């Protein structure tokens, strides 16, 4: 079947098959890892505010628990399918393995547009999700977290429901909780900071001086905001632009300023969905350019941190010759065709599941703090994150140099190798 007709899960399997063949994984082991270990599909009847029962459909997929309890978010989305959840669960296995945290891969979902629900309906749906699956998740089994369409408040309801059913307070059953019910300091900025930690290491490897560099960022949501702040604060570099989707105009804009942007100011004029107030930005001397202007900026580093497929065969040739690093803050921002072009141009790519693993690393730290019932201060969390992601980066870089592989292939090699190793030690294969 042509690649563009595959569903998300078939894509994930095809990607895995390609890498597994390249690194000589035994065909029988491949067969085990091509499929999720367990999957649950269930109905969640919810009493709506109008008094009627509405049935929602929920999923939880555990792709692998070879290295530890499954880990991954729960998405509330109207286009959610079991195949999307399967693909994302497999991908979480590789992400946790490359970061070398003792967790496997899982993902969950509900077919619903959460913006159509009242607060009470959302709470009942969250509790219903837990009621349906609580026997098969838990701190030593599978630990859910927020994702698209779910929030820290929803995680607090889920943790509360799980605790009631389990008969004891169980904060480590769910991560991404608000501070005060077992959330971790540093989680908000973790992904963006982790992105910049990997850029710093890539610059060391390439012999670049961070304070002399310029970054162009796509997006201005959770990942992009903190990547911009850390780029300036930690690397002392300049950020020339960020971009966002403007819901009023229904188009995206790149916001730039000649002397570099001020992310703290821009944050103060950005709403919860990551949309910058255009009038206020212009008053402050920012130019609003076309959506894709960010990709053509004269910069050393591109940090796509908005959506998938943003660097593709239509625009990859617009990348400025000065660019040396692409740091994938978003999930899947570079298409396979564009990836080939980056390779040809010898641009150093930091693949998504390594580059943006700061979020899941800090979720793991949240569970660790819950289990100790002792909470680290903010600098301690960020320092531990830096240590963990820096080590992950160098494990991948070393493999890439030793085996003459591109960083993405090296990251898969490290991740799959670790999962297979755990399966061997446990006597599964
Ligand atoms: P977000 O919703 O907070 O922000 C998304 C930003 O992208 C917003 O500023 C939005 O306006 C902008 N945007 C949307 N469409 C755009 C377009 N066409 N052009 C330009 N800008 C556009 O999301 P986020 O949490 O920052 O996540 C961004 C990406 O990073 C996603 O791919 C997500 O899966 C991935 N990711 C996030 C985390 C995390 O911890 N938040 C962790 C790992 C990966």
Short mmCIF file of C-alpha atoms and ligand atoms in Angstrom, two decimals:
data_model
loop_
_atom_site.label_atom_id
_atom_site.label_comp_id
_atom_site.label_asym_id
_atom_site.label_seq_id
_atom_site.Cartn_x
_atom_site.Cartn_y
_atom_site.Cartn_z
CA UNK A 1 0.00 0.00 0.00
CA UNK A 2 1.42 3.49 -0.80
CA UNK A 3 2.82 5.15 2.33
CA UNK A 4 0.35 8.03 2.19
CA UNK A 5 -2.60 5.60 2.42
CA UNK A 6 -1.41 3.99 5.63
CA UNK A 7 -3.14 4.81 8.88
CA UNK A 8 -1.11 6.12 11.85
CA UNK A 9 -0.47 2.66 13.28
CA UNK A 10 0.58 1.16 9.95
CA UNK A 11 2.95 4.14 9.53
CA UNK A 12 4.47 3.49 12.97
CA UNK A 13 4.88 -0.21 12.10
CA UNK A 14 6.47 0.61 8.72
CA UNK A 15 8.89 3.02 10.36
CA UNK A 16 9.76 0.38 12.97
CA UNK A 17 10.20 -2.36 10.30
CA UNK A 18 12.63 -0.16 8.37
CA UNK A 19 14.83 0.53 11.39
CA UNK A 20 14.55 -3.02 12.74
CA UNK A 21 15.78 -4.41 9.41
CA UNK A 22 18.66 -1.95 9.32
CA UNK A 23 19.87 -2.83 12.81
CA UNK A 24 19.27 -6.56 12.38
CA UNK A 25 16.61 -7.18 15.01
CA UNK A 26 15.59 -10.85 15.01
CA UNK A 27 12.36 -11.25 12.94
CA UNK A 28 10.59 -13.02 15.85
CA UNK A 29 11.40 -10.14 18.20
CA UNK A 30 10.22 -7.70 15.54
CA UNK A 31 6.90 -9.53 15.43
CA UNK A 32 6.46 -9.00 19.18
CA UNK A 33 7.28 -5.29 19.05
CA UNK A 34 5.15 -4.57 15.96
CA UNK A 35 1.99 -4.90 18.09
CA UNK A 36 0.82 -3.53 21.43
CA UNK A 37 1.16 -5.90 24.39
CA UNK A 38 -2.38 -5.08 25.57
CA UNK A 39 -5.22 -2.85 24.51
CA UNK A 40 -8.53 -1.89 26.08
CA UNK A 41 -11.56 -0.43 24.39
CA UNK A 42 -14.52 0.45 26.57
CA UNK A 43 -17.71 2.45 26.75
CA UNK A 44 -18.13 5.28 29.23
CA UNK A 45 -21.77 6.15 29.90
CA UNK A 46 -21.99 9.70 31.28
CA UNK A 47 -25.04 11.45 32.73
CA UNK A 48 -25.10 14.78 30.90
CA UNK A 49 -26.35 18.05 32.39
CA UNK A 50 -29.70 17.57 30.59
CA UNK A 51 -30.27 14.37 32.61
CA UNK A 52 -29.76 12.01 29.66
CA UNK A 53 -27.07 9.31 29.41
CA UNK A 54 -24.54 9.73 26.60
CA UNK A 55 -22.13 6.91 25.73
CA UNK A 56 -18.51 7.82 24.93
CA UNK A 57 -15.83 5.41 23.71
CA UNK A 58 -12.46 5.22 25.42
CA UNK A 59 -9.16 3.42 24.77
CA UNK A 60 -5.99 2.51 26.58
CA UNK A 61 -3.14 0.82 24.75
CA UNK A 62 -0.01 -0.57 26.43
CA UNK A 63 2.56 -1.14 23.73
CA UNK A 64 5.42 -2.39 25.92
CA UNK A 65 6.17 -2.71 29.62
CA UNK A 66 9.51 -4.47 29.14
CA UNK A 67 11.46 -1.63 30.78
CA UNK A 68 8.85 -0.65 33.39
CA UNK A 69 5.21 0.44 33.73
CA UNK A 70 3.66 1.77 30.51
CA UNK A 71 3.60 5.58 30.31
CA UNK A 72 1.74 8.00 28.08
CA UNK A 73 -0.96 10.63 27.81
CA UNK A 74 -4.72 10.51 27.37
CA UNK A 75 -6.12 12.47 24.44
CA UNK A 76 -9.68 13.78 24.32
CA UNK A 77 -10.26 14.39 20.60
CA UNK A 78 -13.22 14.00 18.25
CA UNK A 79 -11.07 12.26 15.61
CA UNK A 80 -9.45 9.81 18.04
CA UNK A 81 -9.11 6.23 16.77
CA UNK A 82 -7.70 3.04 18.21
CA UNK A 83 -5.03 3.06 15.48
CA UNK A 84 -3.84 6.56 16.40
CA UNK A 85 -3.61 5.50 20.03
CA UNK A 86 -1.69 2.33 19.07
CA UNK A 87 0.82 4.36 17.03
CA UNK A 88 1.35 6.88 19.82
CA UNK A 89 1.74 4.09 22.40
CA UNK A 90 4.49 2.45 20.33
CA UNK A 91 6.17 5.80 19.92
CA UNK A 92 6.13 6.35 23.72
CA UNK A 93 8.04 3.07 24.15
CA UNK A 94 10.90 4.46 22.03
CA UNK A 95 10.74 7.89 23.68
CA UNK A 96 11.02 6.56 27.26
CA UNK A 97 13.76 4.13 26.18
CA UNK A 98 15.87 6.77 24.43
CA UNK A 99 15.58 9.01 27.52
CA UNK A 100 16.59 5.95 29.59
CA UNK A 101 13.77 6.29 32.10
CA UNK A 102 12.47 2.98 33.53
CA UNK A 103 9.08 3.12 31.83
CA UNK A 104 7.42 1.55 28.81
CA UNK A 105 4.99 2.99 26.28
CA UNK A 106 1.25 3.55 26.51
CA UNK A 107 -1.42 5.95 25.31
CA UNK A 108 -5.11 6.51 25.86
CA UNK A 109 -7.99 8.43 24.46
CA UNK A 110 -11.65 9.28 24.34
CA UNK A 111 -13.60 10.14 21.20
CA UNK A 112 -14.94 13.56 22.26
CA UNK A 113 -14.49 17.25 21.58
CA UNK A 114 -13.87 18.45 25.17
CA UNK A 115 -14.90 22.03 24.31
CA UNK A 116 -18.51 20.76 23.93
CA UNK A 117 -18.66 19.57 27.57
CA UNK A 118 -19.54 21.48 30.73
CA UNK A 119 -17.11 21.30 33.67
CA UNK A 120 -19.35 18.74 35.41
CA UNK A 121 -19.62 16.58 32.29
CA UNK A 122 -15.83 16.66 31.87
CA UNK A 123 -15.35 15.56 35.47
CA UNK A 124 -17.84 12.67 35.10
CA UNK A 125 -16.17 11.58 31.85
CA UNK A 126 -12.72 11.59 33.50
CA UNK A 127 -13.96 9.59 36.46
CA UNK A 128 -15.78 7.22 34.07
CA UNK A 129 -12.55 6.62 32.12
CA UNK A 130 -10.82 5.55 35.34
CA UNK A 131 -13.79 3.41 36.49
CA UNK A 132 -13.59 1.47 33.21
CA UNK A 133 -9.86 0.76 33.24
CA UNK A 134 -8.52 1.19 36.79
CA UNK A 135 -7.86 -2.56 37.27
CA UNK A 136 -5.42 -2.47 34.37
CA UNK A 137 -3.48 0.72 35.16
CA UNK A 138 -1.64 1.98 38.26
CA UNK A 139 1.78 3.11 39.52
CA UNK A 140 3.39 -0.29 38.83
CA UNK A 141 1.36 -1.08 35.68
CA UNK A 142 0.62 1.92 33.49
CA UNK A 143 0.71 5.62 34.34
CA UNK A 144 -1.45 8.02 32.27
CA UNK A 145 -0.80 11.77 31.86
CA UNK A 146 -2.37 14.76 30.06
CA UNK A 147 -2.14 15.20 26.28
CA UNK A 148 -4.19 16.94 23.59
CA UNK A 149 -7.56 18.02 25.07
CA UNK A 150 -6.79 17.07 28.68
CA UNK A 151 -5.55 19.28 31.52
CA UNK A 152 -3.94 19.11 35.00
CA UNK A 153 -7.43 19.56 36.53
CA UNK A 154 -8.65 16.48 34.66
CA UNK A 155 -5.60 14.52 35.91
CA UNK A 156 -6.50 15.57 39.48
CA UNK A 157 -10.04 14.14 39.07
CA UNK A 158 -8.62 10.94 37.58
CA UNK A 159 -6.07 10.55 40.38
CA UNK A 160 -8.84 11.14 42.94
CA UNK A 161 -11.09 8.50 41.36
CA UNK A 162 -8.23 5.99 41.18
CA UNK A 163 -7.35 6.67 44.84
CA UNK A 164 -10.97 6.12 45.94
CA UNK A 165 -11.19 2.82 44.08
CA UNK A 166 -7.76 1.65 45.28
CA UNK A 167 -8.67 2.60 48.85
CA UNK A 168 -5.60 4.77 49.45
CA UNK A 169 -4.09 8.02 48.20
CA UNK A 170 -2.23 7.08 45.00
CA UNK A 171 -0.73 10.22 43.45
CA UNK A 172 1.79 8.27 41.33
CA UNK A 173 -1.06 6.59 39.41
CA UNK A 174 -1.31 9.69 37.17
CA UNK A 175 1.20 12.44 36.30
CA UNK A 176 0.73 15.99 35.03
CA UNK A 177 -1.26 16.87 38.16
CA UNK A 178 -1.53 20.39 39.55
CA UNK A 179 0.99 21.42 42.21
CA UNK A 180 -0.54 20.71 45.60
CA UNK A 181 -1.93 17.30 44.60
CA UNK A 182 1.46 15.84 43.75
CA UNK A 183 2.43 17.76 40.61
CA UNK A 184 6.11 18.54 40.04
CA UNK A 185 7.72 21.95 39.90
CA UNK A 186 9.33 22.55 36.51
CA UNK A 187 6.85 20.44 34.48
CA UNK A 188 5.48 23.50 32.65
CA UNK A 189 8.82 24.55 31.22
CA UNK A 190 10.40 21.07 31.05
CA UNK A 191 9.88 20.33 27.35
CA UNK A 192 11.14 23.72 26.12
CA UNK A 193 14.12 23.68 28.48
CA UNK A 194 14.97 20.13 27.43
CA UNK A 195 14.90 21.20 23.76
CA UNK A 196 17.51 23.87 24.53
CA UNK A 197 19.65 21.44 26.57
CA UNK A 198 19.92 19.23 23.46
CA UNK A 199 20.71 22.25 21.24
CA UNK A 200 23.52 23.28 23.61
CA UNK A 201 25.06 19.79 23.32
CA UNK A 202 24.68 19.78 19.53
CA UNK A 203 26.47 23.15 19.40
CA UNK A 204 29.36 21.79 21.48
CA UNK A 205 29.65 18.87 19.06
CA UNK A 206 29.57 21.17 16.02
CA UNK A 207 31.98 23.70 17.57
CA UNK A 208 29.48 26.57 17.55
CA UNK A 209 29.49 29.47 20.02
CA UNK A 210 25.92 29.61 21.44
CA UNK A 211 26.10 33.32 22.33
CA UNK A 212 26.80 34.14 18.67
CA UNK A 213 23.85 32.16 17.33
CA UNK A 214 20.36 33.05 16.16
CA UNK A 215 17.29 30.80 16.44
CA UNK A 216 14.01 30.94 14.48
CA UNK A 217 11.09 29.26 16.26
CA UNK A 218 7.75 28.06 14.89
CA UNK A 219 4.88 28.17 17.40
CA UNK A 220 4.44 30.05 20.66
CA UNK A 221 2.69 27.53 22.90
CA UNK A 222 4.04 25.59 25.86
CA UNK A 223 7.11 24.16 24.10
CA UNK A 224 8.07 27.24 22.05
CA UNK A 225 7.66 29.79 24.86
CA UNK A 226 10.07 28.02 27.19
CA UNK A 227 12.45 27.07 24.38
CA UNK A 228 12.67 30.80 23.53
CA UNK A 229 13.19 31.78 27.18
CA UNK A 230 15.89 29.13 27.72
CA UNK A 231 17.64 29.94 24.42
CA UNK A 232 18.15 33.51 25.58
CA UNK A 233 18.67 32.85 29.30
CA UNK A 234 20.79 29.68 29.18
CA UNK A 235 22.61 29.97 25.84
CA UNK A 236 22.71 33.78 25.65
CA UNK A 237 21.74 33.48 21.99
CA UNK A 238 19.20 35.54 20.05
CA UNK A 239 15.70 34.43 18.99
CA UNK A 240 14.75 36.24 15.81
CA UNK A 241 11.10 35.13 15.51
CA UNK A 242 8.28 32.97 16.81
CA UNK A 243 4.99 32.18 15.11
CA UNK A 244 1.43 31.31 16.00
CA UNK A 245 -1.97 30.48 14.60
CA UNK A 246 -4.32 33.46 14.93
CA UNK A 247 -7.82 32.16 15.64
CA UNK A 248 -9.43 35.53 14.85
CA UNK A 249 -7.86 35.83 11.39
CA UNK A 250 -7.73 32.03 10.90
CA UNK A 251 -4.20 32.23 9.54
CA UNK A 252 -0.76 31.90 11.07
CA UNK A 253 1.80 34.69 11.40
CA UNK A 254 5.52 34.88 12.06
CA UNK A 255 6.35 37.62 14.57
CA UNK A 256 9.86 39.00 14.30
CA UNK A 257 11.90 41.91 15.57
CA UNK A 258 15.27 42.96 14.22
CA UNK A 259 17.08 42.91 17.55
CA UNK A 260 15.45 39.68 18.57
CA UNK A 261 12.19 38.91 20.33
CA UNK A 262 11.49 39.26 24.06
CA UNK A 263 9.68 36.03 25.00
CA UNK A 264 8.65 37.23 28.47
CA UNK A 265 6.91 40.27 26.95
CA UNK A 266 5.31 38.15 24.21
CA UNK A 267 4.09 35.67 26.83
CA UNK A 268 2.30 38.54 28.58
CA UNK A 269 0.26 39.23 25.39
CA UNK A 270 -0.39 35.56 24.47
CA UNK A 271 -3.60 33.67 25.33
CA UNK A 272 -3.86 30.12 26.73
CA UNK A 273 -3.94 28.66 23.20
CA UNK A 274 -0.63 30.28 22.22
CA UNK A 275 -2.09 33.10 20.10
CA UNK A 276 -0.19 36.40 20.29
CA UNK A 277 -2.24 39.63 20.41
CA UNK A 278 -1.37 41.13 17.03
CA UNK A 279 -2.19 44.78 17.83
CA UNK A 280 -0.12 44.77 21.02
CA UNK A 281 2.78 43.05 19.25
CA UNK A 282 2.79 45.66 16.49
CA UNK A 283 2.67 48.49 19.05
CA UNK A 284 5.79 47.00 20.62
CA UNK A 285 7.68 47.07 17.31
CA UNK A 286 7.11 43.51 16.08
CA UNK A 287 6.42 42.74 12.42
CA UNK A 288 3.72 40.20 11.57
CA UNK A 289 4.91 38.29 8.48
CA UNK A 290 3.42 35.40 6.51
CA UNK A 291 3.03 32.04 8.26
CA UNK A 292 6.12 30.36 6.82
CA UNK A 293 8.51 33.33 7.06
CA UNK A 294 10.16 31.66 10.10
CA UNK A 295 11.63 28.89 7.94
CA UNK A 296 13.52 31.30 5.66
CA UNK A 297 15.15 33.40 8.39
CA UNK A 298 18.91 33.85 8.42
CA UNK A 299 19.40 31.73 11.51
CA UNK A 300 21.73 29.03 12.85
CA UNK A 301 18.99 26.95 14.45
CA UNK A 302 15.40 26.19 13.45
CA UNK A 303 13.10 25.03 16.26
CA UNK A 304 9.77 23.83 14.81
CA UNK A 305 7.52 23.65 17.90
CA UNK A 306 3.96 23.84 16.60
CA UNK A 307 2.60 20.89 14.60
CA UNK A 308 3.61 17.84 12.56
CA UNK A 309 4.70 18.06 8.91
CA UNK A 310 5.76 21.74 9.03
CA UNK A 311 9.10 21.25 7.23
CA UNK A 312 8.09 19.44 4.04
CA UNK A 313 8.97 19.01 0.36
CA UNK A 314 7.20 22.31 -0.52
CA UNK A 315 9.22 24.52 1.80
CA UNK A 316 12.45 22.68 2.70
CA UNK A 317 14.32 24.60 -0.01
CA UNK A 318 13.45 27.88 1.70
CA UNK A 319 15.75 27.01 4.62
CA UNK A 320 18.57 29.58 4.76
CA UNK A 321 22.13 28.33 4.00
CA UNK A 322 23.23 29.55 7.45
CA UNK A 323 21.08 26.92 9.25
CA UNK A 324 23.17 24.18 10.90
CA UNK A 325 20.72 22.62 13.38
CA UNK A 326 17.04 21.64 13.26
CA UNK A 327 15.76 20.89 16.79
CA UNK A 328 12.39 19.10 16.64
CA UNK A 329 10.42 20.58 19.54
CA UNK A 330 7.12 19.37 18.01
CA UNK A 331 6.21 15.76 17.28
CA UNK A 332 6.92 14.79 13.65
CA UNK A 333 7.60 18.32 12.32
CA UNK A 334 9.86 17.08 9.46
CA UNK A 335 8.33 14.89 6.71
CA UNK A 336 10.38 11.93 5.36
CA UNK A 337 11.01 13.79 2.03
CA UNK A 338 12.25 16.92 3.84
CA UNK A 339 14.36 14.70 6.07
CA UNK A 340 16.26 13.46 3.00
CA UNK A 341 16.95 17.05 1.98
CA UNK A 342 18.25 17.94 5.46
CA UNK A 343 20.62 14.97 5.21
CA UNK A 344 21.86 16.12 1.79
CA UNK A 345 22.57 19.56 3.21
CA UNK A 346 24.31 18.03 6.26
CA UNK A 347 21.99 19.87 8.62
CA UNK A 348 22.24 18.36 12.10
CA UNK A 349 18.75 17.16 13.07
CA UNK A 350 17.80 16.46 16.70
CA UNK A 351 14.88 14.01 16.32
CA UNK A 352 11.59 14.70 18.09
CA UNK A 353 11.49 11.79 20.51
CA UNK A 354 14.93 12.79 21.84
CA UNK A 355 14.59 16.58 21.53
CA UNK A 356 11.19 16.93 23.25
CA UNK A 357 11.61 14.15 25.83
CA UNK A 358 11.99 16.73 28.65
CA UNK A 359 8.23 16.51 29.30
CA UNK A 360 8.14 12.77 29.90
CA UNK A 361 11.42 12.85 31.85
CA UNK A 362 9.83 15.36 34.25
CA UNK A 363 6.64 13.28 34.42
CA UNK A 364 8.84 10.39 35.52
CA UNK A 365 10.36 12.70 38.17
CA UNK A 366 6.82 13.55 39.31
CA UNK A 367 6.10 9.86 39.94
CA UNK A 368 9.43 9.43 41.74
CA UNK A 369 8.63 12.38 44.05
CA UNK A 370 5.10 11.00 44.66
CA UNK A 371 6.50 7.62 45.66
CA UNK A 372 9.09 9.19 48.00
CA UNK A 373 6.46 11.64 49.28
CA UNK A 374 9.27 14.22 49.17
CA UNK A 375 9.33 17.09 46.68
CA UNK A 376 12.36 18.68 45.02
CA UNK A 377 12.73 22.42 44.57
CA UNK A 378 12.57 24.01 41.13
CA UNK A 379 16.34 24.22 40.41
CA UNK A 380 16.76 20.55 41.43
CA UNK A 381 14.13 19.40 38.93
CA UNK A 382 15.67 21.40 36.07
CA UNK A 383 19.19 20.24 36.98
CA UNK A 384 18.13 16.58 36.99
CA UNK A 385 16.31 17.10 33.68
CA UNK A 386 19.45 18.60 32.16
CA UNK A 387 21.58 15.66 33.36
CA UNK A 388 19.15 13.08 32.00
CA UNK A 389 18.54 14.63 28.58
CA UNK A 390 22.24 15.50 28.10
CA UNK A 391 23.16 11.87 28.75
CA UNK A 392 20.42 10.74 26.30
CA UNK A 393 21.74 13.12 23.64
CA UNK A 394 25.30 11.79 24.00
CA UNK A 395 24.20 8.15 23.92
CA UNK A 396 22.53 8.86 20.58
CA UNK A 397 25.39 10.98 19.24
CA UNK A 398 27.90 8.26 20.13
CA UNK A 399 25.85 5.64 18.26
CA UNK A 400 25.48 7.97 15.30
CA UNK A 401 29.27 8.49 15.11
CA UNK A 402 30.21 4.87 15.74
CA UNK A 403 27.75 3.45 13.22
CA UNK A 404 27.82 6.34 10.78
CA UNK A 405 24.09 6.91 11.16
CA UNK A 406 21.92 9.97 10.95
CA UNK A 407 20.71 11.10 14.42
CA UNK A 408 17.12 9.86 13.90
CA UNK A 409 18.27 6.35 13.01
CA UNK A 410 20.76 6.37 15.87
CA UNK A 411 18.01 7.38 18.32
CA UNK A 412 15.83 4.46 17.16
CA UNK A 413 18.82 2.14 17.38
CA UNK A 414 19.50 3.13 20.99
CA UNK A 415 15.81 2.96 21.98
CA UNK A 416 14.92 -0.34 20.30
CA UNK A 417 18.20 -1.87 21.51
CA UNK A 418 17.33 -1.01 25.13
CA UNK A 419 13.83 -2.50 24.88
CA UNK A 420 15.14 -5.71 23.27
CA UNK A 421 17.84 -5.93 25.92
CA UNK A 422 15.23 -5.76 28.72
CA UNK A 423 13.13 -8.42 26.97
CA UNK A 424 16.17 -10.70 26.77
CA UNK A 425 17.10 -10.22 30.43
CA UNK A 426 13.54 -10.96 31.46
CA UNK A 427 13.55 -14.15 29.40
CA UNK A 428 10.75 -13.06 27.07
CA UNK A 429 12.69 -13.74 23.89
P1 LIG B 1 0.40 24.37 22.28
O1 LIG B 1 -0.99 24.06 21.88
O2 LIG B 1 0.66 24.92 23.65
O3 LIG B 1 1.03 25.42 21.23
C1 LIG B 1 1.00 25.25 19.85
C2 LIG B 1 1.49 26.55 19.22
O4 LIG B 1 1.60 26.36 17.81
C3 LIG B 1 0.53 27.73 19.44
O5 LIG B 1 1.27 28.92 19.60
C4 LIG B 1 -0.23 27.77 18.11
O6 LIG B 1 -0.75 29.06 17.83
C5 LIG B 1 0.87 27.43 17.16
N1 LIG B 1 0.42 26.95 15.86
C6 LIG B 1 -0.58 26.07 15.60
N2 LIG B 1 -0.69 25.91 14.28
C7 LIG B 1 0.27 26.67 13.70
C8 LIG B 1 0.68 26.91 12.39
N3 LIG B 1 0.07 26.31 11.35
N4 LIG B 1 1.70 27.76 12.17
C9 LIG B 1 2.33 28.36 13.21
N5 LIG B 1 2.00 28.17 14.49
C10 LIG B 1 0.98 27.33 14.73
O7 LIG B 1 1.23 23.03 22.04
P2 LIG B 1 2.58 22.58 22.72
O8 LIG B 1 2.27 21.86 23.98
O9 LIG B 1 3.55 23.70 22.72
O10 LIG B 1 3.05 21.45 21.69
C11 LIG B 1 3.63 21.77 20.44
C12 LIG B 1 4.16 20.50 19.81
O11 LIG B 1 5.09 19.87 20.69
C13 LIG B 1 3.14 19.43 19.47
O12 LIG B 1 3.60 18.73 18.33
C14 LIG B 1 3.19 18.52 20.70
O13 LIG B 1 2.73 17.21 20.41
C15 LIG B 1 4.68 18.54 20.97
N6 LIG B 1 5.06 18.17 22.34
C16 LIG B 1 4.62 18.88 23.40
C17 LIG B 1 5.04 18.53 24.67
C18 LIG B 1 4.63 19.31 25.88
O14 LIG B 1 5.11 18.99 26.98
N7 LIG B 1 3.83 20.36 25.76
C19 LIG B 1 5.89 17.43 24.86
C20 LIG B 1 6.34 16.71 23.75
C21 LIG B 1 5.92 17.11 22.48
#
